[in-house]
Coordinates of C-alpha atoms in Angstrom, one line a residue:
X1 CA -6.3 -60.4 -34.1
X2 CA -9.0 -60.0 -31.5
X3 CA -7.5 -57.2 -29.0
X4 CA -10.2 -58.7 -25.9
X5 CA -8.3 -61.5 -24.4
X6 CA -10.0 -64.3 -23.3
X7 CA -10.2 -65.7 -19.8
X8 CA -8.1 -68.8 -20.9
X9 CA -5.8 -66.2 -22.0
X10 CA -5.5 -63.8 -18.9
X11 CA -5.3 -66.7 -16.7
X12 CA -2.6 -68.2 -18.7
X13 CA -1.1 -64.2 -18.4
X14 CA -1.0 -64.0 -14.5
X15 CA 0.2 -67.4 -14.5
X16 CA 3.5 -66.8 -16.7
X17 CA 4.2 -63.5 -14.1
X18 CA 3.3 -65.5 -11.1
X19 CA 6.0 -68.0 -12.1
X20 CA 8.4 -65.5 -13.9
X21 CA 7.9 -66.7 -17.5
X22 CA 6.7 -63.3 -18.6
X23 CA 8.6 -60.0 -17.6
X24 CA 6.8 -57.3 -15.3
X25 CA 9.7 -55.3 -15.2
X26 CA 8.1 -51.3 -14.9
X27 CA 9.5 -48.9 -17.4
X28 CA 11.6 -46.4 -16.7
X29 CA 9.2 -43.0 -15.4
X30 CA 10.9 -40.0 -17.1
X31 CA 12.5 -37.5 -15.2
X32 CA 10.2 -34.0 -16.2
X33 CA 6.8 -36.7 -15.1
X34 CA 6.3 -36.4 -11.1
X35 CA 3.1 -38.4 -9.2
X36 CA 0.4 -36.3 -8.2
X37 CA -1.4 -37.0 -5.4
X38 CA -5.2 -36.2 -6.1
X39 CA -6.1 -35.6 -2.4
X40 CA -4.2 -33.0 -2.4
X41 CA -5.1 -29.1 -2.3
X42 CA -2.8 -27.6 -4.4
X43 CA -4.5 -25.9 -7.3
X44 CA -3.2 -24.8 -10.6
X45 CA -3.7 -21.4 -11.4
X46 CA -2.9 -19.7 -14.6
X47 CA -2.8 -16.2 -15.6
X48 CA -2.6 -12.5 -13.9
X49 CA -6.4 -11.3 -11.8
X50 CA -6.6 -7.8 -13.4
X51 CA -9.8 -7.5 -11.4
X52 CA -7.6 -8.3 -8.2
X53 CA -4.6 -5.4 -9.0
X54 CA -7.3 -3.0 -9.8
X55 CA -8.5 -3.4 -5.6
X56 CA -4.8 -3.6 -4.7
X57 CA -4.0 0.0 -6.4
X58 CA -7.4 1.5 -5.1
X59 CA -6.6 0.1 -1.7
X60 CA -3.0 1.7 -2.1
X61 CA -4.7 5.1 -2.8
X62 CA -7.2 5.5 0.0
X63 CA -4.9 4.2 2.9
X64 CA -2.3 6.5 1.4
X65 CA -5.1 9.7 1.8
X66 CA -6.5 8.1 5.0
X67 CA -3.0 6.9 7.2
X68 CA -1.6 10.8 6.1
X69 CA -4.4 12.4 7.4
X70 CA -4.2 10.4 10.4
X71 CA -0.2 11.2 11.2
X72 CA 0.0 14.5 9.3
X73 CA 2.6 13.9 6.7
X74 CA 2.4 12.7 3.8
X75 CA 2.7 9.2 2.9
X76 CA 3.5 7.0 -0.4
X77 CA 1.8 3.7 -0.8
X78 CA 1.7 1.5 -3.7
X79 CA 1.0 -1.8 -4.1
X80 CA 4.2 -4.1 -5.5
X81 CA 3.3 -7.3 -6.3
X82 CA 0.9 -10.3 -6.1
X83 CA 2.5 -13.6 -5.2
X84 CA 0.3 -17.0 -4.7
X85 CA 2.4 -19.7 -2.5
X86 CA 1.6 -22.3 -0.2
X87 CA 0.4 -20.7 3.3
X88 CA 3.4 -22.4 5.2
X89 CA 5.8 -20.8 3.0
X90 CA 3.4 -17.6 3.5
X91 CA 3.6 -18.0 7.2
X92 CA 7.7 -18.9 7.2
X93 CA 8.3 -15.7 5.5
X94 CA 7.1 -13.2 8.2
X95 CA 9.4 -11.5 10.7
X96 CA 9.0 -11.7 14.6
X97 CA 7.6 -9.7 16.2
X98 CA 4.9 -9.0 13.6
X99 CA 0.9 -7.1 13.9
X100 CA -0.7 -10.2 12.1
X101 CA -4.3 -8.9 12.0
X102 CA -6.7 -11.7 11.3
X103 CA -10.6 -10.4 9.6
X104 CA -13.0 -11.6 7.2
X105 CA -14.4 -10.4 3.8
X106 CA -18.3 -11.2 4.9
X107 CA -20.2 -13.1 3.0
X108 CA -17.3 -14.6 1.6
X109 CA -16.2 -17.6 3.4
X110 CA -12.9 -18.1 5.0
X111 CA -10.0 -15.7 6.7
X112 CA -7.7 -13.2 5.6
X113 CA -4.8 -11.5 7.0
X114 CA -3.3 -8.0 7.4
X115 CA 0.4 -8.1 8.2
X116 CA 2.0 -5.0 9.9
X117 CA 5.6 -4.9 10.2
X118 CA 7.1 -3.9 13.3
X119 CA 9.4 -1.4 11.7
X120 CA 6.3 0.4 10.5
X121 CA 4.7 0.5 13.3
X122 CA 7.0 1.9 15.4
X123 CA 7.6 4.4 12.6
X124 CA 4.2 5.6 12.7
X125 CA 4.3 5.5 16.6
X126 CA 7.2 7.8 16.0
X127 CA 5.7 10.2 13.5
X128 CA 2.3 10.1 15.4
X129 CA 4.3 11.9 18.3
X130 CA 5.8 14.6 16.1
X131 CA 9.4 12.3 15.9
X132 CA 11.0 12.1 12.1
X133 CA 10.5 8.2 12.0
X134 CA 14.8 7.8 12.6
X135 CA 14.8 6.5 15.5
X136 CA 16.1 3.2 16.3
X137 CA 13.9 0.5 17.9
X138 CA 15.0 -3.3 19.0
X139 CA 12.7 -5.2 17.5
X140 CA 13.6 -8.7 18.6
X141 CA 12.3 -10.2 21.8
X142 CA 9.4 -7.9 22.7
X143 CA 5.7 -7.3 21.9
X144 CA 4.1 -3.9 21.7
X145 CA 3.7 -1.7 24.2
X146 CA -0.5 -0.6 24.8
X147 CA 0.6 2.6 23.1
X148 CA 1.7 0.5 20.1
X149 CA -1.2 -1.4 20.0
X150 CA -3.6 1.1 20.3
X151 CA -2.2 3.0 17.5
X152 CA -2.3 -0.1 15.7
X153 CA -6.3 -0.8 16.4
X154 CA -6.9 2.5 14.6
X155 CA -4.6 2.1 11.8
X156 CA -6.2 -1.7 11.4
X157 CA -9.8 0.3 11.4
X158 CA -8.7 2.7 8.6
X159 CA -7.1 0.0 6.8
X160 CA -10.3 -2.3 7.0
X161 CA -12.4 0.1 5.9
X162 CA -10.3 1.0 3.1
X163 CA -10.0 -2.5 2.1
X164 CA -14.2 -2.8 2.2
X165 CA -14.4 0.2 0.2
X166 CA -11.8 -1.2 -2.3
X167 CA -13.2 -4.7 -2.8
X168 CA -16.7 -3.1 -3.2
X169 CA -15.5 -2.5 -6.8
X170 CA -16.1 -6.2 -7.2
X171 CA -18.8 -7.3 -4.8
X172 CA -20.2 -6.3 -1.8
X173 CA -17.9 -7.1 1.4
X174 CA -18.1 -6.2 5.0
X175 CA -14.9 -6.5 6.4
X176 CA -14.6 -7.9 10.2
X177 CA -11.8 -8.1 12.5
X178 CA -11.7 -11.5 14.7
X179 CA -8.1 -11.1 15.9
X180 CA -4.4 -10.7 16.0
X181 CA -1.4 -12.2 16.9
X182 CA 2.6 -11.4 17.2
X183 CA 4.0 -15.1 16.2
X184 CA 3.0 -16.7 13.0
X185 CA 3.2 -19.9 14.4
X186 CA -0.1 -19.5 16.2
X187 CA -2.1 -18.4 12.9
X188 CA -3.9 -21.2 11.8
X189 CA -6.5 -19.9 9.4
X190 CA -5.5 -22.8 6.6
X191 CA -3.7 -25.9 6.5
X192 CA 0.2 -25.5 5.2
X193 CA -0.6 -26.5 1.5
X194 CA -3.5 -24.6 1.1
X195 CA -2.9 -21.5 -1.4
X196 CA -2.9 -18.5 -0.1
X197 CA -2.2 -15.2 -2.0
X198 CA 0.4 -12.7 -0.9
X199 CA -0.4 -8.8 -1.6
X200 CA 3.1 -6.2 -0.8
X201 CA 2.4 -2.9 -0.2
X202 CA 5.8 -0.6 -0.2
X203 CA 5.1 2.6 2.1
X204 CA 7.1 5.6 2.4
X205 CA 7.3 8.5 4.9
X206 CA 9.8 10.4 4.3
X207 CA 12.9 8.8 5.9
X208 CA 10.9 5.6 6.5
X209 CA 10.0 2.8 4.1
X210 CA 8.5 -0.3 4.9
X211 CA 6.3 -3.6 4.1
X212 CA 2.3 -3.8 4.7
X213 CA 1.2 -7.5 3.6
X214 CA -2.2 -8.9 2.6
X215 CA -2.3 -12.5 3.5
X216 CA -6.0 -13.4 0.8
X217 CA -6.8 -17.4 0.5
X218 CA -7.4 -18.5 -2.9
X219 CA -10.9 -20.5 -1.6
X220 CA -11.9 -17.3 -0.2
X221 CA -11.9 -15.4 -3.4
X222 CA -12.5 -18.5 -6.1
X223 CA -16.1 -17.7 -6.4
X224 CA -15.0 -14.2 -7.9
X225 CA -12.5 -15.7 -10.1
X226 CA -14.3 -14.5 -13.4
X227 CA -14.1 -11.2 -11.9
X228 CA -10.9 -11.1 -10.9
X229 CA -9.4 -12.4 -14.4
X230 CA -11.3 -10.7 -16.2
X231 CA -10.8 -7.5 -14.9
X232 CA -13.8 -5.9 -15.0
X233 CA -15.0 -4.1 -12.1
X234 CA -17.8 -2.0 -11.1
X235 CA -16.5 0.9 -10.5
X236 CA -17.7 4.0 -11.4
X237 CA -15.4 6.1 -14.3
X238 CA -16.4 9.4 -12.5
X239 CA -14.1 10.8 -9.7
X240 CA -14.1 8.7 -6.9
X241 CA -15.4 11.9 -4.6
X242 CA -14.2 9.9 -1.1
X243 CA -10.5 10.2 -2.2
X244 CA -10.9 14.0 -4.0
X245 CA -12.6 15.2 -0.7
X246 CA -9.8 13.8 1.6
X247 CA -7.2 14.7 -1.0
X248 CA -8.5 18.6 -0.9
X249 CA -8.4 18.8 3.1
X250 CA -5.1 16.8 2.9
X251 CA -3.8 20.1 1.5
X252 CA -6.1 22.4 2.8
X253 CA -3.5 21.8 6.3
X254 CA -0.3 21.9 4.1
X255 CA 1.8 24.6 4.8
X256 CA 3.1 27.2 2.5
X257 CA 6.2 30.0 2.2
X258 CA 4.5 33.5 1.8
X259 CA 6.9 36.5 1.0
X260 CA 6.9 40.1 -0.2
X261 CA 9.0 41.5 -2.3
X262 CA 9.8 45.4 -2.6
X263 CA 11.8 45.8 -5.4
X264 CA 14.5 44.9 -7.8
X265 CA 16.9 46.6 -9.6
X266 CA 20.8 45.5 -10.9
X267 CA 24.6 46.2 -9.5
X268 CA 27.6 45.6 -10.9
X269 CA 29.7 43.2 -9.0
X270 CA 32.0 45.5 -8.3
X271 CA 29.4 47.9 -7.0
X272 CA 28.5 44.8 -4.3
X273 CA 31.8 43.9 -3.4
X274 CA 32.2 47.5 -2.5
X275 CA 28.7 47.5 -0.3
X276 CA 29.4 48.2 3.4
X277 CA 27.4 48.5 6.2
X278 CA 25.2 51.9 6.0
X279 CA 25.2 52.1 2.4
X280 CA 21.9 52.8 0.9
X281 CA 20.6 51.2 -2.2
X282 CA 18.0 52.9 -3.9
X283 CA 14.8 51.2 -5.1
X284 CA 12.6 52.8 -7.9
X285 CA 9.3 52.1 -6.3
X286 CA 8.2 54.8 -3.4
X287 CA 7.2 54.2 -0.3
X288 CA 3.4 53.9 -0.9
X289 CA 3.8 51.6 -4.0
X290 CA 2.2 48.0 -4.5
X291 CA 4.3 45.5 -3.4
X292 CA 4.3 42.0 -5.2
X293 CA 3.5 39.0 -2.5
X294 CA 4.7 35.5 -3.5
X295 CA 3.5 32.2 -3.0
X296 CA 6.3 29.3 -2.5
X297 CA 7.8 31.5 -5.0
X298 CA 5.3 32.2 -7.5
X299 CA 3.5 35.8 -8.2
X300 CA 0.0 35.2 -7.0
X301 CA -1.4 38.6 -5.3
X302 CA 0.0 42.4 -5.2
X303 CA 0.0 44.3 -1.5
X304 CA 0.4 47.3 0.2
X305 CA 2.9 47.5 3.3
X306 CA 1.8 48.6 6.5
X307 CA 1.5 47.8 10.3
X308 CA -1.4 46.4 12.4
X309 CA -1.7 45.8 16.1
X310 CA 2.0 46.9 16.5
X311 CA 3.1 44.8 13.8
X312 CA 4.4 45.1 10.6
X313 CA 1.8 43.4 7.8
X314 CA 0.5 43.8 4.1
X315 CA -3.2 44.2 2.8
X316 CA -4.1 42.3 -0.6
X317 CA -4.9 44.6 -3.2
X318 CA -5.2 42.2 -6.1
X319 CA -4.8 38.7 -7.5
X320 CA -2.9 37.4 -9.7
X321 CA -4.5 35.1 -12.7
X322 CA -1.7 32.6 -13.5
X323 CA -3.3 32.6 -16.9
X324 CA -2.4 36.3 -18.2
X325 CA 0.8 38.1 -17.1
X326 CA -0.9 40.7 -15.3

C-alpha cells in the first residue's frame, strides 16, 4: 500500500472531519509529558561544576584570612552549597533589610550579586568596635546607618578582590562594583526565569554565625562551562604564598599565655589539708637555679629569675627543641 496519499485522497480526508464522518478526537497526553514552550529561557543543566566549587572553597579561604585580619578575631568560612534556581525564586528568598551588592566579572558579560545579611553585618559592626558580636539588633524596618555602610564598602572591597583572585584560577576576571541595594525587589539584573546560580557561604565568629550569598547567572559563566565541569583549573599546586603570608601575620598578633614555673615536688594529702597560712614548703632547686618558662603550657625555653626597672622578670637562658627532651 502506497503510504503518500493522494490529493483526491487528503481532500476526501479533510472532507470526512469537516463533516464529522471521520473522528479527530486527540488522544489522551499522559500525565509525566508536560508542553514546553521553546521561547523560553530555562535551560537544562546536568551534573556538579567541579571547576566552580574549587573557586567557592578558595574564595572561602582568603575572605576567611582577609575579613580576620580586618576585625581581629578569627573567623570560619566555608562555602555550603551550590544551588541553580530561577532568579525570582533567587530574589524571593532574601531577607529585608539585606546588603545586595551588585558587580561584574569583566570581560565576562552580565551581573552578579554579593548578598550580605543584615545579621552579619551588624555582627561585624559589633566585633569591629571591640563588642562580642551578642548584641541584639532590630533588623526590620531600617537601613543602615553611614557607619554600617561604610564598614560594608570595605568588607565589599576585600570580598571583591578575593573573589578576582579566586576566579583567576579559571580565567582572568576583573571584578567591578556598579551598585547596591537594601530591597530585592529593585534588583533587576535578569528577567524572573532566567537561571541564576546560588553560592552559601556559612561564617562563624565566635558567638556569631551567619549567611554570605553569591548571586552568579548561568549566561554569565556558560562560556566557561567546560572549565567549570571539568574541573580543571589553573592553579598553581605550590603554596598559594598570598594566603601563607596573611596566615603567618594572622598569628604573628595572636596572643599567648607565658608562665614560669619554680619547682615541683609531692605532698601527701594529708600533709595539704594540714597547710596553713605561714607554712613553708620547701622546693629542691636554690635560689639561683634555672627556672623552666612555658608556653600555653608547653616547655619551650629555661630562665633565670630576677628584677629589672623595679620589676620582677626572667632572662632566657636556653631553648627548648620540641624534638629531643632536653
Amino acid at each position: 500500500m502506497n503510504d503518500i496519499l493522494s490529493q483526491d485522497e487528503v481532500d476526501a480526508l479533510l472532507k470526512g472531519m469537516k463533516d464529522g464522518d471521520v473522528e479527530a478526537e486527540p488522544k489522551e497526553v499522559p500525565d509525566d509529558i508536560r508542553p514546553y514552550d521553546l521561547t523560553s529561557q530555562e535551560r537544562i543543566i546536568r551534573g556538579r561544576m567541579p571547576g566552580l566549587e574549587n573557586v567557592n572553597d578558595r574564595f572561602a579561604r582568603l575572605l576567611r584570612v582577609s575579613l580576620s585580619n580586618f576585625i581581629g578575631k578569627f573567623i570560619d568560612i566555608t562555602a555550603q552549597s551550590v544551588t541553580l534556581m530561577k532568579f525570582g525564586e533567587f530574589m524571593r528568598n532574601v531577607p529585608l533589610p539585606s546588603s545586595i551588592n551588585i558587580f561584574r566579572l569583566n570581560p565576562l558579560k552580565g551581573y552578579a550579586l554579593l548578598i550580605l545579611e543584615a545579621p552579619l553585618v551588624f555582627a561585624v559592626v559589633e566585633y569591629f568596635f571591640g563588642g562580642n558580636g551578642s548584641g541584639s539588633v532590630k533588623t526590620e524596618g531600617r537601613n543602615f546607618t553611614p557607619v554600617e555602610q561604610r564598614l560594608i564598602n570595605k568588607l565589599l572591597g576585600m570580598a571583591l578582590s578575593d573573589l578576582e583572585s579566586a576566579w583567576n584560577v579559571i580565567t582572568d576576571v576583573k571584578t567591578e562594583f556598579t551598585g547596591s541595594e537594601t530591597n530585592p525587589q529593585f534588583v533587576n539584573i535578569l528577567s524572573p526565569i532566567d537561571v541564576i546560580i546560588k553560592v552559601e557561604f556559612h561564617i562563624e565568629m565566635e558567638t556569631f554565625t551567619g549567611k554570605l550569598y553569591l548571586g552568579i547567572p548561568y549566561s554569565l559563566i556558560e562560556p566557561l562551562k567546560e572549565k567549570l565541569h571539568s574541573g580543571i583549573t589553573g592553579e598553581n599546586e605550590s603554596v598559594d604564598n598570598r594566603w601563607v603570608d596573611q596566615l603567618v601575620q594572622l598569628l604573628d598578633d595572636s596572643l599567648v599565655n607565658i608562665s614560669v614555673e619554680l619547682d615541683r615536688t609531692e605532698l601527701s594529702i594529708a600533709e595539704i589539708l594540714n597547710l596553713n597560712k605561714g607554712d613553708v614548703i620547701t622546693l629542691g632547686k636554690s635560689a639561683g637555679s634555672e627556672l623552666r618558662l612555658m608556653v600555653d603550657g608547653v616547655l619551650k625555653f629555661y630562665c633565670l629569675a630576677g628584677s629589672h626597672k623595679g620589676s620582677q622578670a626572667v632572662k632566657i637562658t636556653g631553648t627548648i627543641n620540641n624534638n629531643h627532651n632536653n
